[in-house]
Amino acid sequence: MYQPVTGSTNDDALLAARSGAPHGSVFLADEQTAGRGRRGHHWLAAPGESLLFSVLLRPKLELAHVSALTLAVGLALRDAVGPLITALPELKWPNDLLVNKRKLAGVLVESQLQGEALQAVVVGVGLNVATREFQPEIAATATSLALLGATRLAPEPLLFELLDAIDARLDAYQSRGVAGILSELNAADALRGERVRVGETTGLGRGLDEQGCLLIEDEHERVHRVLSGTVELL
Ligand code: BTN
């Protein structure tokens, strides 16, 4: 479903999920007035310059495995975007696609539950496509396909490539979980060997574990497992 303007495509997808919309329904907009990122952040995107979409999934997953689906979707974005640019896209745990340490895309996975039972999962993606000048709040940290020299910027083919990649990664994730993508996640990890802070924990990024948790080694060589949080690159 395409709308020129909406509040948030994730909200549209969650609403549709409650009315029984099927697996694979896609919600797309040129502009969001209440675009959301993780942990209550706003997702800022100038109208018509980004791909802003959400896919409604009804996956065969235990609730406990939903949050690491974000990692599989990150790899899907990397699969689709990698061939369009010469620089190497990396993943900043848990949900950012970075190029040259700047954010090219973000993923927001949200679940719809009935009691303890998972009814639907919404995968929201914001990909900076044609933007050449970002809003001041993100100007120092964001990048776009256009700024990275991509020449294929037409939104429709790009959307289909992203959807295909998400579909393929979902299939693999449903059958093999994080273990099936762990080596790729670690190879794509933008935080490996970098000094990072998450909450109270500061240290060097040491990759991800089999549950998709981030590992940080502190100054006493103690390795901390981070289940959730926002990582600051120091
Ligand atoms: C993040 O980086 O924190 C995640 C950003 C996800 C943004 C996308 S844009 C399409 C979809 N609708 C939303 O409201 N958010 C996601």
CSV table of C-alpha atoms and ligand atoms in Angstrom, one decimal:
chain,number,residue,atom,x,y,z
A,1,MET,CA,0.0,0.0,0.0
A,2,TYR,CA,1.5,3.3,-1.1
A,3,GLN,CA,0.6,6.7,0.5
A,4,PRO,CA,2.4,10.0,-0.4
A,5,VAL,CA,2.2,11.0,3.3
A,6,THR,CA,1.6,9.0,6.4
A,7,GLY,CA,2.4,9.2,10.1
A,8,SER,CA,4.6,6.1,10.2
A,9,THR,CA,4.6,3.1,7.8
A,10,ASN,CA,5.2,0.9,10.9
A,11,ASP,CA,2.0,2.2,12.5
A,12,ASP,CA,0.1,1.5,9.2
A,13,ALA,CA,1.5,-2.0,9.1
A,14,LEU,CA,0.7,-2.7,12.8
A,15,LEU,CA,-2.9,-1.4,12.3
A,16,ALA,CA,-3.3,-3.6,9.2
A,17,ALA,CA,-1.9,-6.6,11.1
A,18,ARG,CA,-4.7,-6.2,13.7
A,19,SER,CA,-7.3,-6.3,10.9
A,20,GLY,CA,-5.8,-9.6,9.6
A,21,ALA,CA,-3.6,-8.3,6.7
A,22,PRO,CA,-1.5,-11.1,5.2
A,23,HIS,CA,2.2,-12.0,5.4
A,24,GLY,CA,4.1,-9.9,2.9
A,25,SER,CA,1.9,-6.8,2.9
A,26,VAL,CA,4.0,-3.7,2.2
A,27,PHE,CA,3.4,-0.2,3.4
A,28,LEU,CA,5.3,2.5,1.6
A,29,ALA,CA,5.3,6.3,1.9
A,30,ASP,CA,7.2,9.3,0.4
A,31,GLU,CA,6.9,11.2,3.7
A,32,GLN,CA,6.3,10.3,7.3
A,33,THR,CA,5.1,12.9,9.8
A,34,ALA,CA,5.8,10.7,12.8
A,35,GLY,CA,8.6,8.4,11.5
A,36,ARG,CA,10.0,6.3,14.4
A,37,GLY,CA,13.4,4.9,15.1
A,38,ARG,CA,14.4,2.6,17.9
A,39,ARG,CA,14.0,3.6,21.5
A,40,GLY,CA,11.6,6.5,20.8
A,41,HIS,CA,13.9,8.3,18.4
A,42,HIS,CA,12.4,10.2,15.5
A,43,TRP,CA,13.3,9.1,12.0
A,44,LEU,CA,14.1,12.2,10.0
A,45,ALA,CA,13.8,12.0,6.3
A,46,ALA,CA,13.1,14.8,3.8
A,47,PRO,CA,10.0,14.0,1.6
A,48,GLY,CA,10.7,11.9,-1.4
A,49,GLU,CA,14.4,11.4,-0.9
A,50,SER,CA,14.3,8.1,1.0
A,51,LEU,CA,12.8,4.7,0.8
A,52,LEU,CA,10.4,4.5,3.8
A,53,PHE,CA,8.6,1.2,4.1
A,54,SER,CA,7.4,-1.5,6.4
A,55,VAL,CA,6.7,-5.2,5.7
A,56,LEU,CA,4.2,-7.1,7.7
A,57,LEU,CA,5.4,-10.6,8.4
A,58,ARG,CA,3.7,-13.5,10.0
A,59,PRO,CA,6.8,-15.5,10.6
A,60,LYS,CA,7.3,-18.9,12.2
A,61,LEU,CA,9.4,-17.6,15.0
A,62,GLU,CA,9.4,-17.9,18.8
A,63,LEU,CA,8.9,-14.5,20.4
A,64,ALA,CA,12.4,-14.8,21.9
A,65,HIS,CA,13.9,-14.9,18.4
A,66,VAL,CA,12.1,-11.8,17.0
A,67,SER,CA,14.6,-9.2,18.2
A,68,ALA,CA,17.5,-10.8,16.4
A,69,LEU,CA,15.5,-10.8,13.2
A,70,THR,CA,16.7,-7.1,13.0
A,71,LEU,CA,20.2,-8.5,12.4
A,72,ALA,CA,19.1,-10.7,9.5
A,73,VAL,CA,17.3,-7.7,8.0
A,74,GLY,CA,20.5,-5.7,8.3
A,75,LEU,CA,22.2,-8.3,6.3
A,76,ALA,CA,19.4,-8.2,3.7
A,77,LEU,CA,19.9,-4.4,3.4
A,78,ARG,CA,23.6,-5.0,2.9
A,79,ASP,CA,22.9,-7.6,0.3
A,80,ALA,CA,20.7,-5.3,-1.7
A,81,VAL,CA,22.7,-2.1,-1.3
A,82,GLY,CA,26.2,-3.5,-1.5
A,83,PRO,CA,26.3,-3.9,-5.3
A,84,LEU,CA,25.1,-0.3,-5.9
A,85,ILE,CA,28.2,1.4,-4.2
A,86,THR,CA,31.9,0.9,-4.2
A,87,ALA,CA,32.4,1.4,-0.4
A,88,LEU,CA,31.7,-1.5,2.0
A,89,PRO,CA,28.4,-1.3,4.0
A,90,GLU,CA,28.8,-2.5,7.6
A,91,LEU,CA,26.3,-3.2,10.3
A,92,LYS,CA,26.3,-1.3,13.6
A,93,TRP,CA,24.6,-3.6,16.1
A,94,PRO,CA,21.7,-4.0,16.3
A,95,ASN,CA,19.9,-2.1,13.5
A,96,ASP,CA,22.1,0.4,11.5
A,97,LEU,CA,23.6,0.0,8.1
A,98,LEU,CA,26.7,2.2,8.0
A,99,VAL,CA,29.0,3.2,5.2
A,100,ASN,CA,32.2,4.9,6.2
A,101,LYS,CA,30.8,5.0,9.7
A,102,ARG,CA,27.8,7.1,8.6
A,103,LYS,CA,24.3,5.8,8.7
A,104,LEU,CA,22.7,4.8,5.3
A,105,ALA,CA,19.7,2.9,6.6
A,106,GLY,CA,18.0,1.9,9.8
A,107,VAL,CA,15.7,-1.0,10.7
A,108,LEU,CA,12.8,-1.0,13.2
A,109,VAL,CA,11.3,-4.3,14.1
A,110,GLU,CA,8.1,-4.3,16.1
A,111,SER,CA,5.9,-7.2,17.2
A,112,GLN,CA,2.2,-7.6,17.6
A,113,LEU,CA,1.2,-10.0,20.3
A,114,GLN,CA,-2.0,-11.6,21.5
A,115,GLY,CA,-1.1,-12.6,25.1
A,116,GLU,CA,2.2,-14.3,24.7
A,117,ALA,CA,1.5,-15.4,21.2
A,118,LEU,CA,3.2,-13.7,18.3
A,119,GLN,CA,0.6,-12.5,15.8
A,120,ALA,CA,2.8,-10.4,13.4
A,121,VAL,CA,6.1,-8.7,13.1
A,122,VAL,CA,6.6,-5.4,11.3
A,123,VAL,CA,9.9,-4.7,9.7
A,124,GLY,CA,10.3,-1.0,9.0
A,125,VAL,CA,13.2,0.2,6.9
A,126,GLY,CA,14.4,3.8,6.2
A,127,LEU,CA,17.0,4.0,3.5
A,128,ASN,CA,18.6,7.3,2.5
A,129,VAL,CA,18.5,7.3,-1.3
A,130,ALA,CA,18.7,10.7,-3.0
A,131,THR,CA,19.4,13.1,-0.1
A,132,ARG,CA,22.4,15.3,-0.6
A,133,GLU,CA,21.9,17.7,2.3
A,134,PHE,CA,20.6,16.3,5.6
A,135,GLN,CA,18.8,18.1,8.4
A,136,PRO,CA,21.3,19.7,10.9
A,137,GLU,CA,20.5,17.1,13.6
A,138,ILE,CA,21.9,14.2,11.4
A,139,ALA,CA,24.1,16.1,8.9
A,140,ALA,CA,27.3,14.8,10.6
A,141,THR,CA,26.3,11.2,10.9
A,142,ALA,CA,24.1,10.3,7.9
A,143,THR,CA,24.9,9.4,4.3
A,144,SER,CA,22.8,8.4,1.2
A,145,LEU,CA,23.2,6.3,-1.9
A,146,ALA,CA,23.5,9.5,-3.9
A,147,LEU,CA,26.3,10.8,-1.8
A,148,LEU,CA,28.0,7.4,-2.1
A,149,GLY,CA,28.0,7.7,-5.9
A,150,ALA,CA,25.2,5.2,-6.6
A,151,THR,CA,23.7,5.8,-10.0
A,152,ARG,CA,20.7,3.4,-9.7
A,153,LEU,CA,18.4,5.5,-7.5
A,154,ALA,CA,15.0,4.7,-8.9
A,155,PRO,CA,12.9,3.8,-5.9
A,156,GLU,CA,10.7,1.0,-7.3
A,157,PRO,CA,13.4,-1.4,-8.5
A,158,LEU,CA,15.3,-0.7,-5.3
A,159,LEU,CA,12.3,-1.5,-3.2
A,160,PHE,CA,11.8,-4.8,-5.0
A,161,GLU,CA,15.5,-5.7,-4.5
A,162,LEU,CA,15.2,-4.9,-0.8
A,163,LEU,CA,12.0,-6.9,-0.4
A,164,ASP,CA,13.5,-9.9,-2.2
A,165,ALA,CA,16.6,-9.7,0.0
A,166,ILE,CA,14.5,-9.5,3.2
A,167,ASP,CA,12.4,-12.5,2.1
A,168,ALA,CA,15.5,-14.6,1.5
A,169,ARG,CA,17.1,-13.6,4.8
A,170,LEU,CA,13.8,-14.3,6.6
A,171,ASP,CA,13.6,-17.8,5.2
A,172,ALA,CA,17.2,-18.6,6.2
A,173,TYR,CA,16.7,-17.0,9.7
A,174,GLN,CA,13.5,-19.0,10.3
A,175,SER,CA,15.3,-22.3,9.6
A,176,ARG,CA,18.8,-21.6,11.1
A,177,GLY,CA,18.5,-18.6,13.5
A,178,VAL,CA,21.4,-16.4,14.4
A,179,ALA,CA,23.8,-19.4,14.1
A,180,GLY,CA,23.2,-19.5,10.4
A,181,ILE,CA,24.3,-15.9,9.9
A,182,LEU,CA,26.8,-15.4,12.7
A,183,SER,CA,29.9,-15.5,10.6
A,184,GLU,CA,28.4,-13.0,8.1
A,185,LEU,CA,27.3,-10.7,11.0
A,186,ASN,CA,30.8,-10.8,12.5
A,187,ALA,CA,32.4,-10.1,9.1
A,188,ALA,CA,30.1,-7.1,8.6
A,189,ASP,CA,30.4,-5.8,12.2
A,190,ALA,CA,31.2,-2.1,12.2
A,191,LEU,CA,32.0,-2.2,15.9
A,192,ARG,CA,34.6,-5.0,15.9
A,193,GLY,CA,37.8,-3.7,17.5
A,194,GLU,CA,36.3,-0.2,18.0
A,195,ARG,CA,36.0,1.6,21.3
A,196,VAL,CA,32.3,1.7,22.2
A,197,ARG,CA,29.9,2.5,25.0
A,198,VAL,CA,26.5,1.0,25.8
A,199,GLY,CA,24.9,2.2,29.0
A,200,GLU,CA,27.5,1.8,31.7
A,201,THR,CA,29.7,-0.5,29.7
A,202,THR,CA,32.7,0.8,27.8
A,203,GLY,CA,35.3,-1.2,25.9
A,204,LEU,CA,36.2,-2.8,22.6
A,205,GLY,CA,33.6,-4.4,20.3
A,206,ARG,CA,34.3,-8.1,20.1
A,207,GLY,CA,31.6,-9.2,17.7
A,208,LEU,CA,28.3,-11.0,18.3
A,209,ASP,CA,27.5,-14.3,20.0
A,210,GLU,CA,25.1,-17.1,19.0
A,211,GLN,CA,22.1,-15.3,20.5
A,212,GLY,CA,22.9,-12.1,18.6
A,213,CYS,CA,24.1,-10.3,21.7
A,214,LEU,CA,26.9,-7.7,21.3
A,215,LEU,CA,30.2,-8.6,23.1
A,216,ILE,CA,32.2,-5.8,24.6
A,217,GLU,CA,35.6,-6.4,26.3
A,218,ASP,CA,36.3,-3.9,29.1
A,219,GLU,CA,39.7,-2.7,30.3
A,220,HIS,CA,40.0,-5.6,32.7
A,221,GLU,CA,39.6,-8.1,29.7
A,222,ARG,CA,36.1,-9.0,31.0
A,223,VAL,CA,33.7,-9.7,28.2
A,224,HIS,CA,30.1,-8.2,28.6
A,225,ARG,CA,27.1,-9.6,26.7
A,226,VAL,CA,24.8,-6.8,25.7
A,227,LEU,CA,21.2,-7.8,25.1
A,228,SER,CA,19.8,-4.5,24.0
A,229,GLY,CA,20.8,-0.9,24.0
A,230,THR,CA,22.2,1.9,21.9
A,231,VAL,CA,25.9,1.8,21.0
A,232,GLU,CA,28.0,4.9,21.0
A,233,LEU,CA,31.2,4.7,18.9
A,234,LEU,CA,33.8,6.6,20.9
B,1,BTN,C1,16.4,3.3,13.6
B,1,BTN,O1,17.5,3.6,13.0
B,1,BTN,O2,16.3,3.6,14.8
B,1,BTN,C2,15.3,2.6,12.8
B,1,BTN,C3,14.7,3.6,11.8
B,1,BTN,C4,13.6,2.9,11.1
B,1,BTN,C5,12.9,4.0,10.2
B,1,BTN,C6,11.8,3.3,9.4
B,1,BTN,S1,11.2,4.5,8.1
B,1,BTN,C7,9.9,3.4,7.7
B,1,BTN,C8,9.4,2.8,9.0
B,1,BTN,N1,8.4,3.6,9.6
B,1,BTN,C9,8.8,4.1,10.8
B,1,BTN,O3,8.2,4.9,11.5
B,1,BTN,N2,10.1,3.7,11.1
B,1,BTN,C10,10.6,2.8,10.1
